[in-house]
Coordinates of C-alpha atoms in Angstrom, one line a residue:
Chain A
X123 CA 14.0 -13.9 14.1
X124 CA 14.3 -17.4 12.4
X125 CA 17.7 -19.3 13.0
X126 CA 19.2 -21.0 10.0
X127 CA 21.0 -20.9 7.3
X128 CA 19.5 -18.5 4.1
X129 CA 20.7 -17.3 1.0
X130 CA 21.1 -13.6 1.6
X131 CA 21.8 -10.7 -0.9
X132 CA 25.2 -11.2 -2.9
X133 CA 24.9 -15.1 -2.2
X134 CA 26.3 -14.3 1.1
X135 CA 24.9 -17.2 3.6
X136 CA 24.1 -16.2 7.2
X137 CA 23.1 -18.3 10.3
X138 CA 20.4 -15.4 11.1
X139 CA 17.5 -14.4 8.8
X140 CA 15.5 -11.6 10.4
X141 CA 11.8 -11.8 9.9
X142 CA 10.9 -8.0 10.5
X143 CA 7.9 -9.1 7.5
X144 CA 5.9 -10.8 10.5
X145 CA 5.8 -7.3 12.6
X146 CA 2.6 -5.7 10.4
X147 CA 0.8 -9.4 11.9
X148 CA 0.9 -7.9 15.4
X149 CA -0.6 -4.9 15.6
X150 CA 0.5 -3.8 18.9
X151 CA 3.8 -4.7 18.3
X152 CA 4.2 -2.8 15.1
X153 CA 2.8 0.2 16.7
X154 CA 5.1 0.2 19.4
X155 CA 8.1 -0.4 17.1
X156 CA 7.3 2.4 14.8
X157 CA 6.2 4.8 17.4
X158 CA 10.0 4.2 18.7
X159 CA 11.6 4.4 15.2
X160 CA 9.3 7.2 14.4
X161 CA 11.3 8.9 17.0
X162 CA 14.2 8.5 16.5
X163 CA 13.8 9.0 12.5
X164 CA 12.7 12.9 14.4
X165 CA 15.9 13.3 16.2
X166 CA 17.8 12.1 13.7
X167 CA 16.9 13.5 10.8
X168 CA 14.9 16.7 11.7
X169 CA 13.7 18.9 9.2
X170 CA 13.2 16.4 6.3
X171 CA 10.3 17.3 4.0
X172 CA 9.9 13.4 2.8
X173 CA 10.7 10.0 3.9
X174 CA 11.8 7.6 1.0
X175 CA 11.6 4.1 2.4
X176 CA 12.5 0.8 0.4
X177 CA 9.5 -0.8 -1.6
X178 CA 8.4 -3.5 -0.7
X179 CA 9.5 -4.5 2.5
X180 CA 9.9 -2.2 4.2
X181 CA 6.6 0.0 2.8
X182 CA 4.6 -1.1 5.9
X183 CA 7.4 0.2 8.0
X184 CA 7.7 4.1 6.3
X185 CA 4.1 4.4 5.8
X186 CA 4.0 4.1 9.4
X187 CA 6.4 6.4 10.0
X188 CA 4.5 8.8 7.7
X189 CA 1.7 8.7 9.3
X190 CA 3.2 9.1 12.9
X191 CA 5.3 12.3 11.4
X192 CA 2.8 13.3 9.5
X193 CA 5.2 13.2 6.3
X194 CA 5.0 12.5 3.0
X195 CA 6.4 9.6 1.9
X196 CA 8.1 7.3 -1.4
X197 CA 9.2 3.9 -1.7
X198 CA 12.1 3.4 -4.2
X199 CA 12.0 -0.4 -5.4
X200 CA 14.8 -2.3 -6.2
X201 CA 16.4 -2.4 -9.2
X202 CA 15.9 -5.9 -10.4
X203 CA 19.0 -5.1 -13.7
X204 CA 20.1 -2.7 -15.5
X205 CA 17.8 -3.2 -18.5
X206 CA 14.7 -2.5 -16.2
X207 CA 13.1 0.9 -17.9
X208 CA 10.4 1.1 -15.0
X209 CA 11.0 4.2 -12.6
X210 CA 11.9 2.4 -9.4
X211 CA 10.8 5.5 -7.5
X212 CA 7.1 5.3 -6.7
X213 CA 5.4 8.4 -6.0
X214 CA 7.6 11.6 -6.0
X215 CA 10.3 13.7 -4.8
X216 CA 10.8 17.4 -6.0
X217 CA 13.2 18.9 -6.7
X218 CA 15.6 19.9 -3.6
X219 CA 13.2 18.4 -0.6
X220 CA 15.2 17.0 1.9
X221 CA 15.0 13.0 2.5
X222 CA 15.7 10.5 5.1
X223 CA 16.1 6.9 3.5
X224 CA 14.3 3.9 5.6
X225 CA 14.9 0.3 5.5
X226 CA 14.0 -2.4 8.2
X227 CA 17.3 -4.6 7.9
X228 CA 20.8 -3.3 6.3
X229 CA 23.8 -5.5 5.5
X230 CA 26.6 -4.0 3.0
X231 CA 24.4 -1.0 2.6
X232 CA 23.9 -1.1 -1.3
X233 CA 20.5 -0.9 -1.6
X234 CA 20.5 2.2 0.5
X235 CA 23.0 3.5 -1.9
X236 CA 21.0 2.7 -5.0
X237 CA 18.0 4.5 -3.1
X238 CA 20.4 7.7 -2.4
X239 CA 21.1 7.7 -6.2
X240 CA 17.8 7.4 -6.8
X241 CA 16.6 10.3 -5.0
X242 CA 19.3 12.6 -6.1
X243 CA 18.8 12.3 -9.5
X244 CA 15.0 13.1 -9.2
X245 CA 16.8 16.4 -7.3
X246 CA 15.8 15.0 -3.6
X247 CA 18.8 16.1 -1.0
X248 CA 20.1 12.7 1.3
X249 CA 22.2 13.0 4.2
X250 CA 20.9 10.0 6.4
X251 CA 19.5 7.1 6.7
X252 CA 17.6 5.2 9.4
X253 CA 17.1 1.4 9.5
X254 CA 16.0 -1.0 12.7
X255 CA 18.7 -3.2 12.2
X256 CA 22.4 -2.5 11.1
X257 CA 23.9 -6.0 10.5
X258 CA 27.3 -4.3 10.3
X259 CA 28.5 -6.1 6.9
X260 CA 30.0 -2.7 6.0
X261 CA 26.9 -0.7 5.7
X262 CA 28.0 2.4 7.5
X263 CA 31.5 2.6 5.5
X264 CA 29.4 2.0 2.2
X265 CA 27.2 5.0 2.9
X266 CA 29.8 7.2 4.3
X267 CA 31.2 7.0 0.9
X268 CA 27.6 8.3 -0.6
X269 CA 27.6 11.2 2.0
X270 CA 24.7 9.3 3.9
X271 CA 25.2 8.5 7.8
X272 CA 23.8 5.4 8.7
X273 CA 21.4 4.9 11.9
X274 CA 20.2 2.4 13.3
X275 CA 17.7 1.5 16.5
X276 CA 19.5 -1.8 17.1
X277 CA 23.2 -3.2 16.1
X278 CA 22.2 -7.1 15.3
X279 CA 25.0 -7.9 17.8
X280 CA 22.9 -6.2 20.4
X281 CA 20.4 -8.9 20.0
X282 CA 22.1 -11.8 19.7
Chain B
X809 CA -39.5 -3.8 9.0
X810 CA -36.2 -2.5 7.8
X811 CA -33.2 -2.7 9.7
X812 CA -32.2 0.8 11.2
X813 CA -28.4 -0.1 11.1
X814 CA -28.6 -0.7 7.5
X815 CA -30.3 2.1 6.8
X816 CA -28.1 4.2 8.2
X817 CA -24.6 2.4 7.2
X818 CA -26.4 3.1 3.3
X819 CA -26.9 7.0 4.0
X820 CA -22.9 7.0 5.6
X821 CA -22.0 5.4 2.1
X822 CA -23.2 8.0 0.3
X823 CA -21.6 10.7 1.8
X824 CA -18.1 8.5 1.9
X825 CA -18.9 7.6 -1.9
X826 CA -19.1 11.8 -2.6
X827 CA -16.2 12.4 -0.2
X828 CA -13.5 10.2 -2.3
X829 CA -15.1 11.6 -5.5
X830 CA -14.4 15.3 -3.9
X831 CA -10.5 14.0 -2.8
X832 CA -10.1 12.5 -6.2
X833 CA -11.0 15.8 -8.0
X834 CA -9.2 17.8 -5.7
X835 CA -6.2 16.4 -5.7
X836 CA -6.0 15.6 -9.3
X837 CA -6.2 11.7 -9.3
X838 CA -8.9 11.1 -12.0
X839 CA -7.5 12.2 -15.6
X840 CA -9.4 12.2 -18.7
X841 CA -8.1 11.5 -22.2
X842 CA -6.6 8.0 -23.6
X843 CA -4.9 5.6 -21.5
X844 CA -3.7 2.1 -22.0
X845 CA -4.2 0.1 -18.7
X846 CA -1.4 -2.3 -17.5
X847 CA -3.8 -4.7 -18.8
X848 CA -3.2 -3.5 -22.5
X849 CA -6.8 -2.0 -22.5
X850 CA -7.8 1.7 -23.4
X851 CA -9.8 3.7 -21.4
X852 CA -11.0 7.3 -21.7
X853 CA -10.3 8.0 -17.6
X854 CA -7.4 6.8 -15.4
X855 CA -7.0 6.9 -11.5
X856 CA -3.8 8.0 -10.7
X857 CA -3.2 7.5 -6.8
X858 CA 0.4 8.0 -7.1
X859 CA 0.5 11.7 -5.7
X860 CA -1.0 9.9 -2.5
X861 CA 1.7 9.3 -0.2
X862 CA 2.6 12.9 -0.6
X863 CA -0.8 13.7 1.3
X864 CA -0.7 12.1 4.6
X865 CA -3.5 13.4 6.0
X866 CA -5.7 12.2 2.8
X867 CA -3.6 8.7 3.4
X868 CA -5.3 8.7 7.2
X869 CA -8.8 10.0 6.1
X870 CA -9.1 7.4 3.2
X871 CA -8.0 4.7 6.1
X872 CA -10.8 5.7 8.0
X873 CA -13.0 5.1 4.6
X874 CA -11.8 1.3 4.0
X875 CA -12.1 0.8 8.3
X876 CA -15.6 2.0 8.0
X877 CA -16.3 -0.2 5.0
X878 CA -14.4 -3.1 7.1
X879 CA -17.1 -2.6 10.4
X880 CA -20.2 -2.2 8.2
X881 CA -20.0 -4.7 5.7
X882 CA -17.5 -7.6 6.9
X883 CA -17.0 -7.6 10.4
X884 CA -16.8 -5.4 13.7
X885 CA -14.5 -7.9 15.2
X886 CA -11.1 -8.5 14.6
X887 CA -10.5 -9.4 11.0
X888 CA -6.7 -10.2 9.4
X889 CA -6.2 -8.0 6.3
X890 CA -3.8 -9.4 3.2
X891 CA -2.7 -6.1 1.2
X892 CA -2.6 -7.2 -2.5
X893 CA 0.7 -5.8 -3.8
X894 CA 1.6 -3.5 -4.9
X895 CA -1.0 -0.2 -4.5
X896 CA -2.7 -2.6 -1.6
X897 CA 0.3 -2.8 1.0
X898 CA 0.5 1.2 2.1
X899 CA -3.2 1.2 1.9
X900 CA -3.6 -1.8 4.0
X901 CA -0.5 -0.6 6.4
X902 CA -2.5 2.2 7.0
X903 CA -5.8 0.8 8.1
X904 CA -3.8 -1.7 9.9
X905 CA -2.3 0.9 12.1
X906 CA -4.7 2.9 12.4
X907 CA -7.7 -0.1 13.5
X908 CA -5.3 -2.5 14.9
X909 CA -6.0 -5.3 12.5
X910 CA -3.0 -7.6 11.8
X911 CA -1.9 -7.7 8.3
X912 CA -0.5 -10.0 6.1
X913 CA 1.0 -9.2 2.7
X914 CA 1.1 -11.0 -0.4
X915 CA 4.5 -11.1 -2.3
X916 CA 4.4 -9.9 -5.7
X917 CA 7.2 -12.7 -7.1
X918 CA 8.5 -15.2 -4.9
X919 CA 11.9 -14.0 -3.8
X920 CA 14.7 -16.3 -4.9
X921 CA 16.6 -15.8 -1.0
X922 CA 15.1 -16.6 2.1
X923 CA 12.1 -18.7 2.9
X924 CA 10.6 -19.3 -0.2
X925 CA 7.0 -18.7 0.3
X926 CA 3.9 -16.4 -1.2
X927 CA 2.4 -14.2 1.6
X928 CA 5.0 -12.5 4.2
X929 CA 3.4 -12.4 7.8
X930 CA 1.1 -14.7 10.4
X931 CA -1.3 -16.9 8.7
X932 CA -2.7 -20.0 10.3
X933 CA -4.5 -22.7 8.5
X934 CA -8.1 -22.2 7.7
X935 CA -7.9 -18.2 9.1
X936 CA -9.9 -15.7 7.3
X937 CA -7.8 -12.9 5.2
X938 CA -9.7 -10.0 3.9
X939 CA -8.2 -8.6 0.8
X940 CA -7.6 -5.0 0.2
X941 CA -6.6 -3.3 -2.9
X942 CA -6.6 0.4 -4.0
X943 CA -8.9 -0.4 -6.9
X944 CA -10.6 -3.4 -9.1
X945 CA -11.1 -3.5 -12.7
X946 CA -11.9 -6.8 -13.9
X947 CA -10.0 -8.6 -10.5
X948 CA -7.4 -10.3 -11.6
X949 CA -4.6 -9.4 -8.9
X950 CA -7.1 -9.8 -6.3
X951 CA -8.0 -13.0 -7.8
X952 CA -4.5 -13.7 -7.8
X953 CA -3.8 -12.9 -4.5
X954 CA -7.0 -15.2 -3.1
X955 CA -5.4 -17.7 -4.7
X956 CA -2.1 -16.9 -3.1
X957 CA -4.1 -16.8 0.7
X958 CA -6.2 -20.0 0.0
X959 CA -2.7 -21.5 -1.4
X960 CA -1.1 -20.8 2.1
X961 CA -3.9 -22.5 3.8
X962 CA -6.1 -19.6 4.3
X963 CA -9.4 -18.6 3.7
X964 CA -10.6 -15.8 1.4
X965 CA -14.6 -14.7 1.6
X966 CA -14.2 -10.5 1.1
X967 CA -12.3 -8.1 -0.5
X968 CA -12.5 -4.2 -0.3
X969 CA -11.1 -1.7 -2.1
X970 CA -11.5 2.1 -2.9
X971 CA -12.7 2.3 -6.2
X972 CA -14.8 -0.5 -8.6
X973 CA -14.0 0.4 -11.7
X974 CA -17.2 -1.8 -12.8
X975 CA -15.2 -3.6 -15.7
X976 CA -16.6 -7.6 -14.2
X977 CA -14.5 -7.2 -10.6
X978 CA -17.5 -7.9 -9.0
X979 CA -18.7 -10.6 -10.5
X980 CA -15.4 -12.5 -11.5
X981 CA -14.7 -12.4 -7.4
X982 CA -18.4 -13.3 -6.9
X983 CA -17.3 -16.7 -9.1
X984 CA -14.3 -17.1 -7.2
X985 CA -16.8 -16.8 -3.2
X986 CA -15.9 -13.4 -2.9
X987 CA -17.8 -10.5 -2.0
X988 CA -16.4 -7.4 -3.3
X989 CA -17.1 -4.3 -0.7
X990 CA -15.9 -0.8 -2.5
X991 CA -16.3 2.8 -0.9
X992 CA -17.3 4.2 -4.4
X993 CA -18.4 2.8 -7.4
X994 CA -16.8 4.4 -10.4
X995 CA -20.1 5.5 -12.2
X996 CA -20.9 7.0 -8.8
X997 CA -17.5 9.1 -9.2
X998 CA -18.6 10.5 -12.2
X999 CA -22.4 11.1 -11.0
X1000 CA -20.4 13.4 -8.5
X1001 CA -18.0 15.0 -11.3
X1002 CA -21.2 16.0 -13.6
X1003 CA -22.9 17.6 -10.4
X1004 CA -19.8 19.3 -9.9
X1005 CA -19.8 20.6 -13.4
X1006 CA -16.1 19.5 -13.5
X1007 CA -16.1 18.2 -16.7
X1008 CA -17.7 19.3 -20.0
X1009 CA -20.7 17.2 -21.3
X1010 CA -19.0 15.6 -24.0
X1011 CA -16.0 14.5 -21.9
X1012 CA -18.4 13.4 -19.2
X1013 CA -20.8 11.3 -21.7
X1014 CA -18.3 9.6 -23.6
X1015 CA -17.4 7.7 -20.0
X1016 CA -20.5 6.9 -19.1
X1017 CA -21.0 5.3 -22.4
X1018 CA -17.8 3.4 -21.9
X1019 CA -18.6 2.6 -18.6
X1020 CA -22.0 1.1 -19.8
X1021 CA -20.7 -0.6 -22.3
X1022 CA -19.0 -2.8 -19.9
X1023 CA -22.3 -4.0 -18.9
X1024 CA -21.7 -4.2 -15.3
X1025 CA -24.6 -2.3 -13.9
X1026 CA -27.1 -2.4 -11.5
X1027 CA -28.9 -5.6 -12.5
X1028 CA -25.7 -7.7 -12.0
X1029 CA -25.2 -6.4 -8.2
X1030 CA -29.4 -6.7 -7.6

C-alpha cells in the first residue's frame, strides 16, 4: 500500500492508493492470498457456474481463483464511454449460469454495477460479489440497489 | 556428440506441438474462412482463444506447455515473466501460479489516475523480463511491450508464446535481441489438421499457400 495522495475514480482524491497490481510479483504471496479468497469466494457464493472478474486488474486475481475452483471464468472491461461499440465482456456467459463478480479493490461500487449489467444482459444470473478490499465509499449500499451483496476479505479500516 | 538433453527436449516438442494442435481442433479455436486481423489484414484461418477461460482445466494444461517451453529453452531458474496485454495477462497468471515465477504486467494505456507508469508490478533496474503472449504474428505488441520493459529499466532477451503465426514475429523480435520460443508453429498446426483429415484438401492447401507466401520458413529460423 503506497501512502499519498492519488487521483481516484470520479476525481475523488484519497490519502491511500492500494497497490494490489504488485501481488502477481510475489509469487508466494499471491498464492497465499488467492488460496484465502478462493475460499471464501466458495462459502460465499456456492454453486456458481462462472466467475466474472474485472479486466484488467483484477484478471491475475480471478484467473487464480479459476484455477483454484476449477471454474470457468470472464473478465468484463471497463467501459471507457458510451460510444465504445467493443463488447466489454471478454469470453462468455450463457444464458442463465450463475456468477459471482470479482474485483481486488471497491470504492462506490460502480464498476461492479456496470459488471452486473453486463452479465445480465448476456442472460448470466448475479447475486454477489467478492472483492479483497471494501473501501466503504458506499459500495455495499450501491450494490444492494443492483440486488448484488457485497463481500469482502478485508474492510480498508481493518488495515489501517 | 549430440547433446542428450536436447535431443530429448526436441522429441517433447513434438508431442506438445501435436497436443495444442489436438486442443485447438477440439475445442474449436482454429476457424477457417475470411478474417480481417486487428491489424486490418485478411487471412484465410483465425485462432480464436476466447472460449478458453471457460475450460479450466485446458487453461492449467496449456500452463504446463508455456512452463515446459520456459525450463527447456530460457531458463530452469527463476525467471520474472511480463504478460503482454491483453490475451498475455491470464496466460501469464496462470504459469505464474502454477511455477511460482513472479509476474509483471504491461499496461495496455497508461491510466490517467494513480501512479502514472507502463508496467504494474516489481521490476528492478537491469532485471530480466520474459515476455509472454498467447500468439505472434508479425510482433508488434510484443515489440511494444519490450519496449515498455526496457523503458522501465528492464531487460528483454526472450519471449514465448503459444502459437507463431509465421507472419515475420520471429525475425522482427530477432532485430529487436529477442529470441522468440513458441510451443507450435502454425504450419506445424496445420501439418497436424491434414493428418487428422480435418479439413478438406482445398481448404487445407489454400493456407499453406498463404502461409508460404509469407516467406517465413525454415531457412530464416536455420
Amino acid at each position: 500500500m503506497k501512502e499519498g495522495e492519488f487521483l481516484l475514480h470520479m476525481g475523488r482524491k484519497s490519502e491511500y492508493y492500494i497497490d494490489l497490481r504488485t501481488l502477481p510479483s510475489y509469487p508466494e504471496d499471491f498464492d497465499e492470498i488467492t488460496t484465502i479468497f478462493s475460499r471464501l469466494v466458495a462459502e460465499r457464493a456456492s454453486d456458481v457456474d462462472r466467475i466474472i472478474g474485472a479486466a484488467h486488474g483484477a484478471a491475475p486475481l480471478t484467473v487464480a481463483v479459476s484455477m483454484k475452483l476449477g471454474k470457468p471464468y470472464a473478465l468484463v472491461r471497463k467501459i471507457e464511454s458510451e460510444n465504445s461499440f467493443r463488447d466489454p465482456l471478454h469470453g462468455e456467459v450463457k444464458p442463465g449460469e450463475r456468477t459471482v463478480l470479482l474485483d481486488d479493490v471497491t470504492s462506490s461500487g460502480i464498476t461492479l454495477a456496470c459488471m452486473a449489467a453486463i452479465v445480465r444482459a448476456h442472460g448470466g444470473i448475479v447475486d454477489d460479489a467478492v472483492v479483497l478490499i471494501d473501501r466503504e465509499l458506499g459500495a455495499e449500499k450501491l450494490l444492494s440497489a443492483f440486488g448484488v451483496r457485497l463481500h469482502s476479505l478485508v474492510l480498508l479500516r481493518e488495515l489501517l | 556428440m549430440y547433446n542428450l538433453q536436447e535431443r530429448l527436449w526436441a522429441e517433447k516438442k513434438k508431442i506438445l506441438s501435436k497436443e495444442l494442435a489436438m486442443l485447438l481442433i477440439r475445442l474449436n479455436m482454429i476457424k477457417v474462412g475470411d478474417f480481417t486481423l486487428t491489424s486490418g489484414k485478411r487471412s484465410p484461418y483465425y485462432i480464436d482463444l476466447r472460449v478458453l477461460p471457460s475450460y479450466p482445466s485446458v487453461m492449467d494444461k496449456i500452463a504446463d506447455m508455456y512452463i515446459e517451453v520456459i525450463r527447456n529453452e530460457i531458463s530452469d531458474k527463476q525467471v520474472k515473466l511480463a504478460a503482454v496485454p491483453t490475451a498475455g495477462l491470464p496466460l501469464a497468471t496462470a504459469v505464474s501460479l502454477k511455477a511460482k515465477l513472479p509476474l509483471i504486467y504491461v499496461r495496455e494505456t497508461p491510466k490517467l489516475h494513480g501512479h502514472m507508469k507502463l508496467i504494474e508490478g516489481i521490476l528492478e533496474q537491469g532485471e530480466e523480463a520474459v515476455l509472454l503472449d498467447d500468439l505472434v504474428t508479425t510482433g508488434g505488441s510484443l515489440l511494444r511491450a519490450a519496449e515498455a520493459v526496457r523503458n522501465s529499466g528492464g531487460c528483454v532477451k526472450h519471449a514465448v508464446v503459444l502459437i507463431d503465426r509465421e507472419e515475420g514475429g520471429f525475425g522482427n523480435l530477432a532485430q529487436a535481441g529477442i529470441a522468440l520460443h513458441y510451443i507450435t508453429k502454425i504450419m506445424d498446426v496445420f501439418e497436424w489438421i491434414g493428418e487428422a483429415s480435418v479439413l478438406s484438401k482445398g481448404e487445407l492447401k489454400r493456407i499453406i499457400e498463404y502461409l508460404e507466401g509469407h516467406g517465413e520458413g525454415e531457412l530464416q529460423r536455420a
